[in-house]
Short mmCIF file of C-alpha atoms in Angstrom, two decimals:
data_model
loop_
_atom_site.label_atom_id
_atom_site.label_comp_id
_atom_site.label_asym_id
_atom_site.label_seq_id
_atom_site.Cartn_x
_atom_site.Cartn_y
_atom_site.Cartn_z
CA MET A 1 -30.21 -15.25 14.00
CA ILE A 2 -26.77 -13.41 14.31
CA SER A 3 -24.96 -16.15 12.52
CA ASN A 4 -27.58 -16.03 9.76
CA LEU A 5 -26.90 -12.39 9.37
CA ILE A 6 -23.21 -12.91 9.21
CA ASN A 7 -23.61 -15.62 6.79
CA ARG A 8 -25.81 -13.54 4.54
CA LYS A 9 -23.27 -10.68 4.76
CA ILE A 10 -20.39 -12.88 3.81
CA VAL A 11 -22.16 -14.61 1.00
CA THR A 12 -23.32 -11.30 -0.43
CA LEU A 13 -19.85 -9.80 -0.09
CA LEU A 14 -18.35 -12.78 -1.76
CA LYS A 15 -20.80 -12.66 -4.66
CA VAL A 16 -20.38 -9.00 -5.21
CA GLN A 17 -16.54 -9.26 -5.20
CA TYR A 18 -16.51 -12.34 -7.42
CA SER A 19 -18.60 -10.71 -10.12
CA ASN A 20 -16.32 -7.59 -9.81
CA MET A 21 -13.29 -9.77 -10.27
CA LEU A 22 -14.77 -11.66 -13.29
CA GLU A 23 -14.74 -8.35 -15.14
CA TYR A 24 -10.90 -8.34 -15.02
CA ARG A 25 -10.15 -11.88 -16.13
CA ILE A 26 -7.26 -11.01 -18.30
CA GLU A 27 -5.69 -8.99 -15.52
CA ILE A 28 -6.06 -11.92 -13.17
CA ALA A 29 -4.61 -14.28 -15.83
CA LEU A 30 -1.55 -11.99 -16.11
CA TRP A 31 -1.21 -11.92 -12.48
CA ALA A 32 -1.20 -15.77 -12.42
CA ILE A 33 1.54 -15.63 -15.07
CA SER A 34 3.59 -13.18 -13.05
CA GLY A 35 3.78 -15.79 -10.33
CA ILE A 36 5.84 -18.28 -12.31
CA ILE A 37 9.24 -17.17 -10.71
CA PRO A 38 9.33 -20.59 -8.85
CA PHE A 39 9.51 -22.38 -12.26
CA PHE A 40 12.61 -20.20 -13.23
CA MET A 41 14.17 -21.13 -9.94
CA LEU A 42 13.45 -24.84 -10.53
CA ASN A 43 15.15 -24.51 -13.90
CA ILE A 44 18.32 -23.27 -12.15
CA TRP A 45 18.18 -26.03 -9.63
CA THR A 46 17.70 -28.81 -12.09
CA SER A 47 20.05 -27.53 -14.91
CA ASN A 48 22.94 -27.25 -12.48
CA ASN A 49 22.26 -30.39 -10.36
CA LEU A 50 22.09 -28.19 -7.21
CA ASN A 51 19.88 -30.64 -5.51
CA GLU A 52 22.71 -33.13 -4.84
CA SER A 53 23.67 -31.09 -1.73
CA ILE A 54 20.22 -31.27 -0.13
CA ASN A 55 19.30 -34.85 -1.07
CA ILE A 56 16.12 -34.14 -2.95
CA SER A 57 15.44 -35.80 -6.25
CA ASP A 58 14.76 -33.77 -9.31
CA ILE A 59 11.13 -34.90 -9.31
CA MET A 60 10.47 -34.05 -5.73
CA LEU A 61 12.06 -30.70 -6.22
CA SER A 62 9.83 -30.02 -9.29
CA ARG A 63 6.80 -30.98 -7.28
CA TYR A 64 7.98 -28.76 -4.46
CA PHE A 65 8.30 -25.73 -6.83
CA LEU A 66 4.92 -26.41 -8.50
CA CYS A 67 3.31 -26.54 -5.01
CA ALA A 68 5.20 -23.34 -4.06
CA PHE A 69 3.61 -21.78 -7.17
CA PHE A 70 0.15 -22.87 -6.05
CA VAL A 71 0.51 -21.83 -2.45
CA ARG A 72 1.75 -18.42 -3.58
CA GLN A 73 -1.23 -18.10 -5.91
CA PHE A 74 -3.55 -18.62 -3.05
CA SER A 75 -1.86 -16.61 -0.39
CA VAL A 76 -0.98 -13.39 -2.32
CA VAL A 77 -2.30 -10.39 -0.29
CA TRP A 78 -2.37 -6.74 -1.30
CA VAL A 79 -4.57 -5.19 1.41
CA VAL A 80 -2.07 -2.39 1.97
CA PHE A 81 -2.31 -1.05 -1.55
CA SER A 82 -6.11 -1.24 -1.56
CA PHE A 83 -6.37 0.33 1.80
CA GLU A 84 -3.86 3.05 1.07
CA GLU A 85 -5.66 4.03 -2.08
CA ASP A 86 -9.02 4.07 -0.42
CA SER A 87 -7.75 6.09 2.50
CA LEU A 88 -5.98 8.61 0.33
CA MET A 89 -9.12 9.02 -1.89
CA GLY A 90 -11.29 9.34 1.21
CA LYS A 91 -13.35 6.24 0.48
CA ILE A 92 -12.65 4.98 4.01
CA SER A 93 -15.03 7.35 5.63
CA PRO A 94 -18.26 5.91 4.24
CA TYR A 95 -16.97 2.39 5.11
CA LEU A 96 -16.34 3.33 8.59
CA ILE A 97 -19.91 4.36 9.14
CA GLN A 98 -21.21 1.00 8.01
CA PRO A 99 -21.61 -1.65 10.68
CA LEU A 100 -19.02 -3.84 9.08
CA ASN A 101 -15.24 -3.62 9.49
CA PRO A 102 -13.91 -2.55 6.05
CA PHE A 103 -11.38 -5.36 6.26
CA PHE A 104 -14.16 -7.87 5.72
CA ARG A 105 -14.60 -6.20 2.37
CA TYR A 106 -10.88 -6.64 1.41
CA PHE A 107 -10.99 -10.20 2.77
CA ALA A 108 -13.85 -11.03 0.46
CA GLN A 109 -12.07 -9.36 -2.40
CA HIS A 110 -9.07 -11.58 -1.85
CA LEU A 111 -11.10 -14.72 -1.60
CA ALA A 112 -13.14 -13.81 -4.76
CA GLU A 113 -9.88 -13.15 -6.62
CA GLN A 114 -8.46 -16.49 -5.62
CA ILE A 115 -11.51 -18.23 -7.03
CA THR A 116 -11.25 -16.32 -10.18
CA ARG A 117 -7.60 -17.24 -10.38
CA PHE A 118 -7.97 -20.86 -9.85
CA PRO A 119 -8.71 -21.90 -13.43
CA PHE A 120 -5.65 -19.99 -14.74
CA ALA A 121 -3.41 -21.53 -12.07
CA LEU A 122 -4.71 -24.91 -13.24
CA ILE A 123 -3.92 -24.19 -16.85
CA ILE A 124 -0.34 -23.21 -15.88
CA ALA A 125 -0.05 -26.40 -13.84
CA LEU A 126 -1.25 -28.42 -16.83
CA PHE A 127 1.51 -26.87 -18.98
CA PHE A 128 4.02 -27.64 -16.29
CA PHE A 129 2.94 -31.35 -16.33
CA ILE A 130 3.17 -31.43 -20.21
CA PHE A 131 6.81 -30.24 -19.93
CA ASN A 132 7.56 -32.44 -16.92
CA PRO A 133 5.34 -35.56 -17.30
CA GLU A 134 7.50 -37.51 -14.82
CA SER A 135 6.43 -35.13 -11.91
CA ILE A 136 2.76 -35.90 -12.06
CA TRP A 137 1.46 -37.17 -8.81
CA ILE A 138 -1.82 -37.28 -6.91
CA PRO A 139 -1.62 -36.35 -3.22
CA ASN A 140 -4.00 -38.40 -1.07
CA LEU A 141 -7.20 -36.65 0.23
CA VAL A 142 -6.04 -36.20 3.81
CA ILE A 143 -2.73 -34.50 2.68
CA PHE A 144 -4.66 -32.41 0.18
CA PHE A 145 -7.08 -31.21 2.83
CA LEU A 146 -4.34 -30.47 5.28
CA SER A 147 -2.40 -28.45 2.78
CA ALA A 148 -5.45 -26.55 1.72
CA ILE A 149 -5.91 -25.63 5.37
CA SER A 150 -2.19 -24.72 5.82
CA THR A 151 -2.36 -22.60 2.66
CA PHE A 152 -5.38 -20.86 3.98
CA LEU A 153 -3.59 -20.21 7.32
CA SER A 154 -0.62 -18.80 5.46
CA PHE A 155 -3.02 -16.46 3.68
CA LEU A 156 -4.48 -15.39 6.95
CA ILE A 157 -0.99 -14.71 8.42
CA GLN A 158 -0.09 -12.53 5.47
CA PHE A 159 -3.48 -10.85 5.49
CA LEU A 160 -3.09 -9.98 9.16
CA ILE A 161 0.46 -8.81 8.73
CA GLN A 162 -0.64 -6.63 5.95
CA SER A 163 -3.67 -5.31 7.73
CA VAL A 164 -1.53 -4.23 10.66
CA VAL A 165 0.71 -2.42 8.08
CA ALA A 166 -2.29 -1.04 6.33
CA CYS A 167 -3.58 0.47 9.54
CA LEU A 168 -0.33 2.43 9.67
CA CYS A 169 -1.98 4.53 6.97
CA PHE A 170 -3.75 6.29 9.71
CA TRP A 171 -0.40 7.73 10.76
CA THR A 172 1.95 7.82 7.70
CA GLU A 173 -0.38 8.07 4.58
CA LYS A 174 2.07 5.92 2.66
CA ALA A 175 2.25 2.44 4.25
CA SER A 176 3.16 0.74 0.98
CA SER A 177 6.80 1.45 1.40
CA ILE A 178 6.71 -0.47 4.70
CA GLU A 179 4.96 -3.22 2.92
CA ARG A 180 7.74 -3.35 0.36
CA LEU A 181 10.29 -3.56 3.09
CA LEU A 182 8.45 -6.50 4.64
CA PHE A 183 8.19 -8.15 1.25
CA ILE A 184 11.91 -8.69 0.95
CA PRO A 185 12.21 -11.16 3.87
CA THR A 186 8.97 -12.76 2.64
CA LEU A 187 10.49 -13.23 -0.80
CA PHE A 188 13.86 -14.69 0.29
CA LEU A 189 13.01 -16.56 3.43
CA SER A 190 9.60 -18.09 2.62
CA GLY A 191 10.85 -20.77 0.34
CA LEU A 192 9.50 -19.26 -2.82
CA LEU A 193 13.02 -19.10 -4.47
CA ALA A 194 14.78 -21.96 -2.64
CA PRO A 195 13.34 -24.59 -0.27
CA VAL A 196 14.17 -23.77 3.35
CA VAL A 197 15.95 -27.18 3.83
CA SER A 198 18.73 -25.79 1.44
CA PHE A 199 19.42 -22.75 3.64
CA PRO A 200 22.79 -22.81 5.60
CA ASP A 201 22.57 -24.04 9.11
CA HIS A 202 23.09 -20.77 10.84
CA VAL A 203 19.90 -19.55 9.17
CA LYS A 204 18.03 -22.68 9.75
CA SER A 205 18.71 -22.37 13.47
CA TRP A 206 16.38 -19.44 13.91
CA ILE A 207 14.27 -19.30 10.73
CA TYR A 208 11.65 -21.80 12.03
CA LEU A 209 10.69 -19.40 14.78
CA THR A 210 9.81 -16.61 12.27
CA PRO A 211 6.49 -16.80 10.38
CA PHE A 212 8.32 -16.92 6.92
CA PRO A 213 8.83 -20.59 6.29
CA TYR A 214 5.17 -21.29 7.15
CA LEU A 215 3.99 -18.95 4.39
CA ILE A 216 5.23 -21.02 1.43
CA ASP A 217 7.66 -23.67 2.39
CA PHE A 218 5.52 -25.57 4.88
CA PRO A 219 2.23 -25.88 2.78
CA ALA A 220 4.33 -26.59 -0.34
CA ASN A 221 6.27 -29.35 1.36
CA LEU A 222 3.10 -30.76 2.74
CA LEU A 223 1.28 -30.84 -0.55
CA SER A 224 4.32 -32.13 -2.59
CA GLY A 225 5.00 -34.90 -0.16
CA ASN A 226 8.41 -33.74 0.79
CA GLU A 227 9.48 -34.23 4.28
CA THR A 228 8.09 -31.71 6.93
CA ASN A 229 7.20 -31.41 10.48
CA ILE A 230 3.36 -31.30 10.31
CA ILE A 231 2.69 -30.60 13.96
CA ARG A 232 5.28 -27.84 14.27
CA GLY A 233 4.06 -26.25 11.10
CA PHE A 234 0.38 -25.94 12.12
CA SER A 235 1.18 -25.00 15.68
CA MET A 236 3.45 -22.17 14.55
CA GLN A 237 0.92 -21.00 11.99
CA ILE A 238 -1.78 -20.87 14.65
CA ILE A 239 0.56 -19.11 17.17
CA TRP A 240 1.39 -16.40 14.59
CA ILE A 241 -2.28 -15.91 13.98
CA LEU A 242 -3.06 -15.67 17.64
CA LEU A 243 -0.29 -13.13 18.05
CA LEU A 244 -1.24 -11.01 15.04
CA PHE A 245 -4.98 -10.83 15.47
CA PRO A 246 -5.03 -8.90 18.79
CA ALA A 247 -2.32 -6.68 17.39
CA PHE A 248 -4.51 -5.89 14.42
CA LYS A 249 -7.53 -5.30 16.58
CA LYS A 250 -5.55 -2.96 18.88
CA ILE A 251 -3.96 -0.83 16.11
CA TRP A 252 -7.35 -0.70 14.28
CA SER A 253 -9.15 0.68 17.37
CA VAL A 254 -6.36 3.22 18.10
CA GLY A 255 -6.14 4.16 14.40
CA THR A 256 -9.84 4.80 13.87
CA LYS A 257 -9.82 7.01 16.84
CA LYS A 258 -7.10 9.02 15.40
CA TYR A 259 -8.57 9.01 11.91
CA THR A 260 -9.61 12.35 10.38
CA ALA A 261 -10.92 12.23 6.86
CA MET A 262 -8.87 14.09 4.30
CA GLY A 263 -9.98 17.64 4.17
CA SER A 264 -11.60 17.81 7.53
CA MET B 1 19.31 24.90 -29.58
CA ASN B 2 16.61 22.28 -29.23
CA LEU B 3 18.75 20.22 -27.07
CA LYS B 4 19.35 23.18 -24.73
CA LYS B 5 15.62 23.71 -24.44
CA TYR B 6 15.07 20.04 -23.48
CA LEU B 7 17.95 20.21 -20.89
CA LYS B 8 16.45 23.20 -19.31
CA VAL B 9 13.01 21.52 -19.15
CA TYR B 10 14.61 18.47 -17.67
CA THR B 11 16.31 20.38 -14.88
CA LYS B 12 12.95 21.92 -14.02
CA PHE B 13 11.39 18.33 -13.99
CA LEU B 14 14.21 17.23 -11.57
CA HIS B 15 13.63 20.22 -9.35
CA THR B 16 9.89 19.71 -8.99
CA SER B 17 9.92 15.93 -8.56
CA PHE B 18 12.66 16.20 -5.94
CA ALA B 19 10.71 18.77 -4.09
CA SER B 20 7.53 16.60 -4.00
CA GLU B 21 9.33 13.37 -3.18
CA LEU B 22 11.18 14.95 -0.26
CA GLU B 23 7.83 15.58 1.44
CA TYR B 24 7.91 11.90 2.40
CA LYS B 25 11.29 11.80 4.12
CA ALA B 26 10.45 8.62 6.19
CA ASN B 27 9.45 6.93 3.08
CA ILE B 28 12.77 7.53 1.42
CA LEU B 29 14.51 6.19 4.47
CA ILE B 30 12.36 2.99 4.45
CA ASP B 31 13.08 2.61 0.70
CA PHE B 32 16.88 2.83 1.38
CA PHE B 33 16.54 0.05 3.93
CA THR B 34 14.53 -1.98 1.30
CA ALA B 35 17.23 -1.57 -1.23
CA ILE B 36 19.97 -2.76 1.21
CA LEU B 37 17.88 -5.72 2.38
CA SER B 38 17.01 -6.71 -1.14
CA LEU B 39 20.68 -6.76 -2.13
CA ILE B 40 21.60 -8.86 0.98
CA GLY B 41 18.71 -11.25 0.09
CA SER B 42 19.88 -11.69 -3.49
CA ILE B 43 23.44 -12.40 -2.39
CA PHE B 44 22.08 -14.85 0.18
CA LEU B 45 20.21 -16.63 -2.60
CA LEU B 46 23.31 -16.78 -4.72
CA THR B 47 25.36 -18.38 -1.81
CA ILE B 48 22.74 -21.10 -1.55
CA PHE B 49 23.05 -21.79 -5.25
CA PHE B 50 26.84 -21.93 -4.97
CA GLN B 51 27.17 -23.90 -1.79
CA ASN B 52 27.09 -27.20 -3.71
CA ASN B 53 29.92 -27.18 -6.18
CA GLY B 54 30.95 -23.51 -6.52
CA ILE B 55 30.18 -23.23 -10.30
CA ILE B 56 26.86 -22.43 -11.92
CA GLY B 57 26.57 -22.45 -15.71
CA GLY B 58 30.32 -21.96 -15.91
CA TRP B 59 30.24 -18.96 -13.63
CA GLU B 60 32.06 -18.75 -10.39
CA PHE B 61 30.60 -17.03 -7.22
CA LYS B 62 32.74 -13.91 -7.57
CA GLN B 63 31.87 -13.69 -11.29
CA ALA B 64 28.14 -14.13 -10.66
CA LEU B 65 28.36 -11.26 -8.16
CA ILE B 66 29.10 -9.01 -11.11
CA ILE B 67 25.81 -9.91 -12.66
CA GLN B 68 24.18 -9.05 -9.32
CA ALA B 69 25.96 -5.71 -9.38
CA ILE B 70 24.80 -4.86 -12.82
CA TYR B 71 21.27 -6.05 -12.00
CA THR B 72 21.22 -3.79 -8.98
CA ILE B 73 22.29 -0.75 -10.92
CA LEU B 74 19.75 -1.43 -13.63
CA ASN B 75 17.02 -1.97 -11.04
CA GLY B 76 18.02 1.22 -9.40
CA ILE B 77 17.56 2.96 -12.77
CA THR B 78 14.22 1.25 -13.27
CA ASN B 79 13.04 2.37 -9.82
CA THR B 80 14.37 5.91 -10.30
CA TRP B 81 13.13 6.67 -13.73
CA PHE B 82 11.06 4.06 -15.57
CA ASN B 83 8.72 2.95 -12.83
CA PRO B 84 7.34 6.27 -11.57
CA ASN B 85 6.96 7.70 -15.06
CA LEU B 86 5.67 4.78 -17.05
CA THR B 87 3.03 3.73 -14.44
CA GLU B 88 1.86 7.32 -14.77
CA ILE B 89 0.92 6.66 -18.42
CA VAL B 90 -1.89 4.40 -17.17
CA LYS B 91 -3.21 7.25 -14.90
CA HIS B 92 -2.95 9.69 -17.77
CA ILE B 93 -5.02 7.54 -20.10
CA ARG B 94 -7.66 6.54 -17.48
CA GLU B 95 -8.25 10.14 -16.39
CA GLY B 96 -7.97 11.62 -19.84
CA THR B 97 -5.04 13.83 -18.88
CA LEU B 98 -2.93 12.73 -21.75
CA ASP B 99 -4.61 15.53 -23.64
CA PHE B 100 -2.65 18.02 -21.65
CA VAL B 101 0.59 16.30 -22.38
CA LEU B 102 -0.06 16.16 -26.09
CA LEU B 103 -0.89 19.89 -26.17
CA LYS B 104 2.42 20.84 -24.66
CA PRO B 105 5.05 22.30 -27.01
CA ILE B 106 7.54 19.52 -26.17
CA ASP B 107 7.81 15.91 -27.28
CA SER B 108 5.17 13.79 -25.58
CA GLN B 109 7.38 10.75 -25.19
CA PHE B 110 10.11 12.89 -23.56
CA TYR B 111 7.58 14.35 -21.18
CA ILE B 112 5.94 11.08 -20.28
CA SER B 113 9.27 9.18 -19.81
CA LEU B 114 11.20 11.75 -17.72
CA LYS B 115 8.72 13.85 -15.84
CA LYS B 116 9.18 12.30 -12.45
CA ILE B 117 12.06 10.73 -10.46
CA ASN B 118 12.09 8.63 -7.37
CA PRO B 119 15.25 9.43 -5.49
CA SER B 120 15.23 6.24 -3.40
CA GLY B 121 16.48 4.31 -6.50
CA PHE B 122 19.76 6.32 -6.21
CA LEU B 123 20.92 4.25 -3.27
CA GLU B 124 20.47 1.09 -5.34
CA ILE B 125 22.52 2.51 -8.13
CA ILE B 126 25.22 3.53 -5.66
CA LEU B 127 25.17 0.08 -3.98
CA GLY B 128 25.43 -1.64 -7.31
CA LEU B 129 28.42 0.50 -8.28
CA CYS B 130 30.15 -0.25 -5.05
CA LEU B 131 29.51 -3.91 -5.50
CA LEU B 132 30.77 -3.62 -9.10
CA LEU B 133 33.98 -2.02 -7.87
CA TYR B 134 34.52 -4.66 -5.24
CA CYS B 135 33.91 -7.32 -7.96
CA GLY B 136 36.56 -5.59 -10.05
CA ARG B 137 38.93 -6.09 -7.17
CA ILE B 138 38.21 -9.72 -6.36
CA ASN B 139 38.19 -10.66 -9.96
CA GLN B 140 41.58 -8.82 -10.46
CA ILE B 141 40.35 -6.70 -13.35
CA ASN B 142 42.62 -3.91 -14.22
CA PHE B 143 40.55 -0.89 -15.38
CA ASN B 144 41.81 0.64 -18.58
CA PHE B 145 40.20 3.13 -20.78
CA SER B 146 38.98 0.83 -23.72
CA PHE B 147 37.53 -1.58 -21.26
CA ILE B 148 35.65 1.05 -19.32
CA THR B 149 34.20 2.63 -22.49
CA LEU B 150 33.14 -0.83 -23.70
CA SER B 151 31.36 -1.71 -20.44
CA LEU B 152 29.74 1.68 -20.35
CA ILE B 153 28.46 1.17 -23.91
CA THR B 154 26.95 -2.19 -23.20
CA ILE B 155 25.33 -0.93 -20.01
CA ILE B 156 23.86 1.95 -21.94
CA CYS B 157 22.53 -0.44 -24.46
CA SER B 158 20.97 -2.52 -21.64
CA ILE B 159 19.24 0.55 -20.28
CA CYS B 160 17.85 1.28 -23.69
CA ILE B 161 16.50 -2.27 -24.02
CA LEU B 162 15.07 -2.11 -20.55
CA TYR B 163 13.41 1.20 -21.18
CA SER B 164 11.82 0.14 -24.48
CA LEU B 165 10.39 -3.07 -22.85
CA TRP B 166 8.78 -0.93 -20.13
CA PHE B 167 7.66 1.55 -22.54
CA PHE B 168 6.14 -0.92 -24.93
CA ILE B 169 3.92 -2.41 -22.28
CA SER B 170 3.00 0.96 -20.88
CA THR B 171 2.01 2.17 -24.38
CA THR B 172 -0.46 -0.84 -24.82
CA THR B 173 -2.51 1.01 -22.14
CA ILE B 174 -3.97 3.04 -24.99
CA TRP B 175 -5.82 -0.01 -26.11
CA PHE B 176 -6.31 -2.02 -22.92
CA VAL B 177 -6.60 0.81 -20.32
CA LYS B 178 -5.23 -1.28 -17.43
CA THR B 179 -1.81 -2.77 -17.83
CA TRP B 180 -0.66 -2.88 -14.18
CA ASN B 181 -0.41 -6.70 -14.22
CA ALA B 182 1.42 -6.78 -17.53
CA THR B 183 4.14 -4.80 -15.91
CA GLU B 184 4.07 -7.30 -13.04
CA VAL B 185 4.73 -10.10 -15.61
CA LEU B 186 7.65 -8.03 -17.04
CA ARG B 187 9.01 -7.63 -13.59
CA SER B 188 8.93 -11.27 -12.77
CA PHE B 189 10.69 -11.98 -15.99
CA LEU B 190 13.31 -9.40 -15.38
CA TYR B 191 13.91 -11.15 -12.08
CA ILE B 192 15.87 -13.85 -13.86
CA GLY B 193 18.32 -11.10 -14.93
CA ARG B 194 20.02 -11.74 -11.61
CA PHE B 195 21.44 -15.04 -12.79
CA PRO B 196 23.76 -15.92 -15.62
CA LEU B 197 22.01 -16.94 -18.72
CA SER B 198 24.05 -20.07 -19.07
CA SER B 199 22.61 -21.41 -15.80
CA PHE B 200 19.21 -22.05 -17.47
CA SER B 201 18.15 -24.93 -19.65
CA PHE B 202 18.42 -24.53 -23.41
CA SER B 203 14.84 -23.74 -24.14
CA LEU B 204 14.68 -20.97 -21.54
CA ARG B 205 18.01 -19.54 -22.79
CA ILE B 206 16.41 -19.23 -26.31
CA PHE B 207 13.23 -17.68 -24.83
CA PHE B 208 15.25 -15.08 -22.88
CA SER B 209 17.47 -14.16 -25.72
CA VAL B 210 15.18 -14.21 -28.67
CA ILE B 211 11.68 -13.41 -27.57
CA ILE B 212 12.41 -11.24 -24.45
CA PRO B 213 16.03 -10.20 -24.65
CA ILE B 214 16.58 -10.12 -20.86
CA ALA B 215 19.68 -12.16 -21.37
CA PHE B 216 21.33 -9.21 -23.07
CA ILE B 217 20.53 -6.82 -20.30
CA THR B 218 22.80 -8.31 -17.57
CA THR B 219 24.83 -11.20 -18.98
CA ILE B 220 26.65 -9.35 -21.87
CA PRO B 221 27.74 -6.37 -19.80
CA SER B 222 29.13 -8.69 -17.11
CA GLU B 223 30.97 -10.68 -19.75
CA VAL B 224 32.45 -7.47 -21.03
CA PHE B 225 33.44 -6.55 -17.54
CA LEU B 226 35.15 -9.97 -17.10
CA ASP B 227 36.83 -9.49 -20.50
CA GLN B 228 35.24 -12.77 -21.73
CA SER B 229 32.97 -11.37 -24.32
CA GLN B 230 33.17 -11.69 -28.13
CA LEU B 231 32.91 -8.77 -30.46
CA TRP B 232 29.78 -10.09 -32.15
CA GLN B 233 27.94 -10.22 -28.84
CA ILE B 234 28.67 -6.54 -28.20
CA LEU B 235 27.62 -5.74 -31.75
CA LEU B 236 24.46 -7.75 -31.37
CA GLU B 237 23.52 -5.99 -28.23
CA GLY B 238 24.04 -2.63 -29.97
CA ILE B 239 21.88 -3.70 -32.77
CA VAL B 240 19.17 -5.00 -30.53
CA ALA B 241 19.21 -1.80 -28.49
CA THR B 242 18.94 0.48 -31.56
CA VAL B 243 16.09 -1.66 -32.94
CA PHE B 244 14.24 -1.61 -29.58
CA ILE B 245 14.59 2.20 -29.14
CA PHE B 246 13.56 2.88 -32.75
CA THR B 247 10.55 0.55 -32.56
CA SER B 248 9.42 1.94 -29.18
CA ARG B 249 9.41 5.44 -30.77
CA LYS B 250 7.47 4.30 -33.82
CA PHE B 251 5.07 2.34 -31.59
CA TRP B 252 4.26 5.32 -29.51
CA LEU B 253 3.51 7.47 -32.45
CA PHE B 254 1.41 4.62 -33.93
CA ALA B 255 -0.54 4.20 -30.57
CA LEU B 256 -1.32 7.83 -30.38
CA ARG B 257 -3.37 7.63 -33.52
CA PHE B 258 -5.67 5.35 -31.61
CA TYR B 259 -5.95 7.61 -28.69
CA SER B 260 -9.24 9.34 -28.08
CA SER B 261 -9.45 11.49 -24.94
CA ALA B 262 -12.05 10.72 -22.30
CA SER B 263 -14.56 13.31 -23.29
CA SER B 264 -14.32 13.24 -27.09
#
């Protein structure tokens, strides 16, 4: 009965958000294009033979960056910006009355957006293969399944981090600058611009304890068939989720108690 | 006479936007940290690229740092002036408040491009300048008058090109209403301005110098700074900048003919 209700809610939310997202197809296509930074990075790596130092062949590196592109496409989160806008505009108040945590709404929004973006990402990948035909490969089903899960876990970690930051809106009104601050380590340490194996040793000694390599580097390595520690990857992802979820619940309950709608 | 009026108006703009930005003091502090971290991250990425053989596309590390410095300065300028103003165009058009701008007895492009400033970009400009001075020392450049004027001219040309690119995209809002993601695409393309143009493959080099002249923006000023540039490059940059500024003006006036306010 209860699970039925939850199912219905989730399906409805997804449907609503998906049709909403379909209205902005061009925007989402542009967004997909804006994620092609990994390909520029790949270009630098291969045009300068930088991969010699890390013992990865050109082909494996191009697969890595293609996978990094895909993982990024399916783990981008922008809760902070939605939540900040909604809370500044006072839209949060009606959401709070409803018997559903508003973050479910954002969650559905993100999932719907990912579904809408999928065809565009495929088209970009197709172009990538036309230009780099030697890098075509088909991962086996188990690997594909595992990397889909780890991409989803990476999305969950980022969603939780951003949700915690978004809840700071209850105190500061402008949480997006904190998000921008957090984005910097995500950008440079997650493996989007350079695979984590290429980092100097003094960085590698501590980076695997932070959540960053598991956001892009781990799922991308898994999918592309590069060497990676699967057990450590999954357990670290789960540990970070288990750490972040209670933090989010706590800050949400404290924040909603503190919340006063704009103008009241 | 006219110039005097615009200067006076501009000092008023500065005054009001400073006052409103300083309301969020904690935000400015966080943005400062973001700027510093972002520079550290970029240098970290450069060291990874250079750890192999010390040369990328014919540039040494200490030379590539100059590109980084100029990129930081330009990014600071973007964050201080272009970003806050030109994203506002979208809002003006969506809410129909562009009418008020057009009715004012000053030039609409002037108003729309310079109304606001975001002071946190200043730190980036200062950081970039410090890095540039440091680069001057480690590259053993002796600063003489003609050299400084030439660098300044090329940097001003870069700023003009950068401004025009942003302005073009923002102006297309008049037709497409939402261009948030188009600016994201521009941002991700601008990202490659951190690296020397010669480090990319031939096809990308053509793309980034002919179709979107991002190459001009950072590489040519850096070459001038290193005293490695040819006269034709500087002339070409000057021509491109003039053409861009001129067309952006024409494009704005053209676009305004298609503007119909929200209620009419």
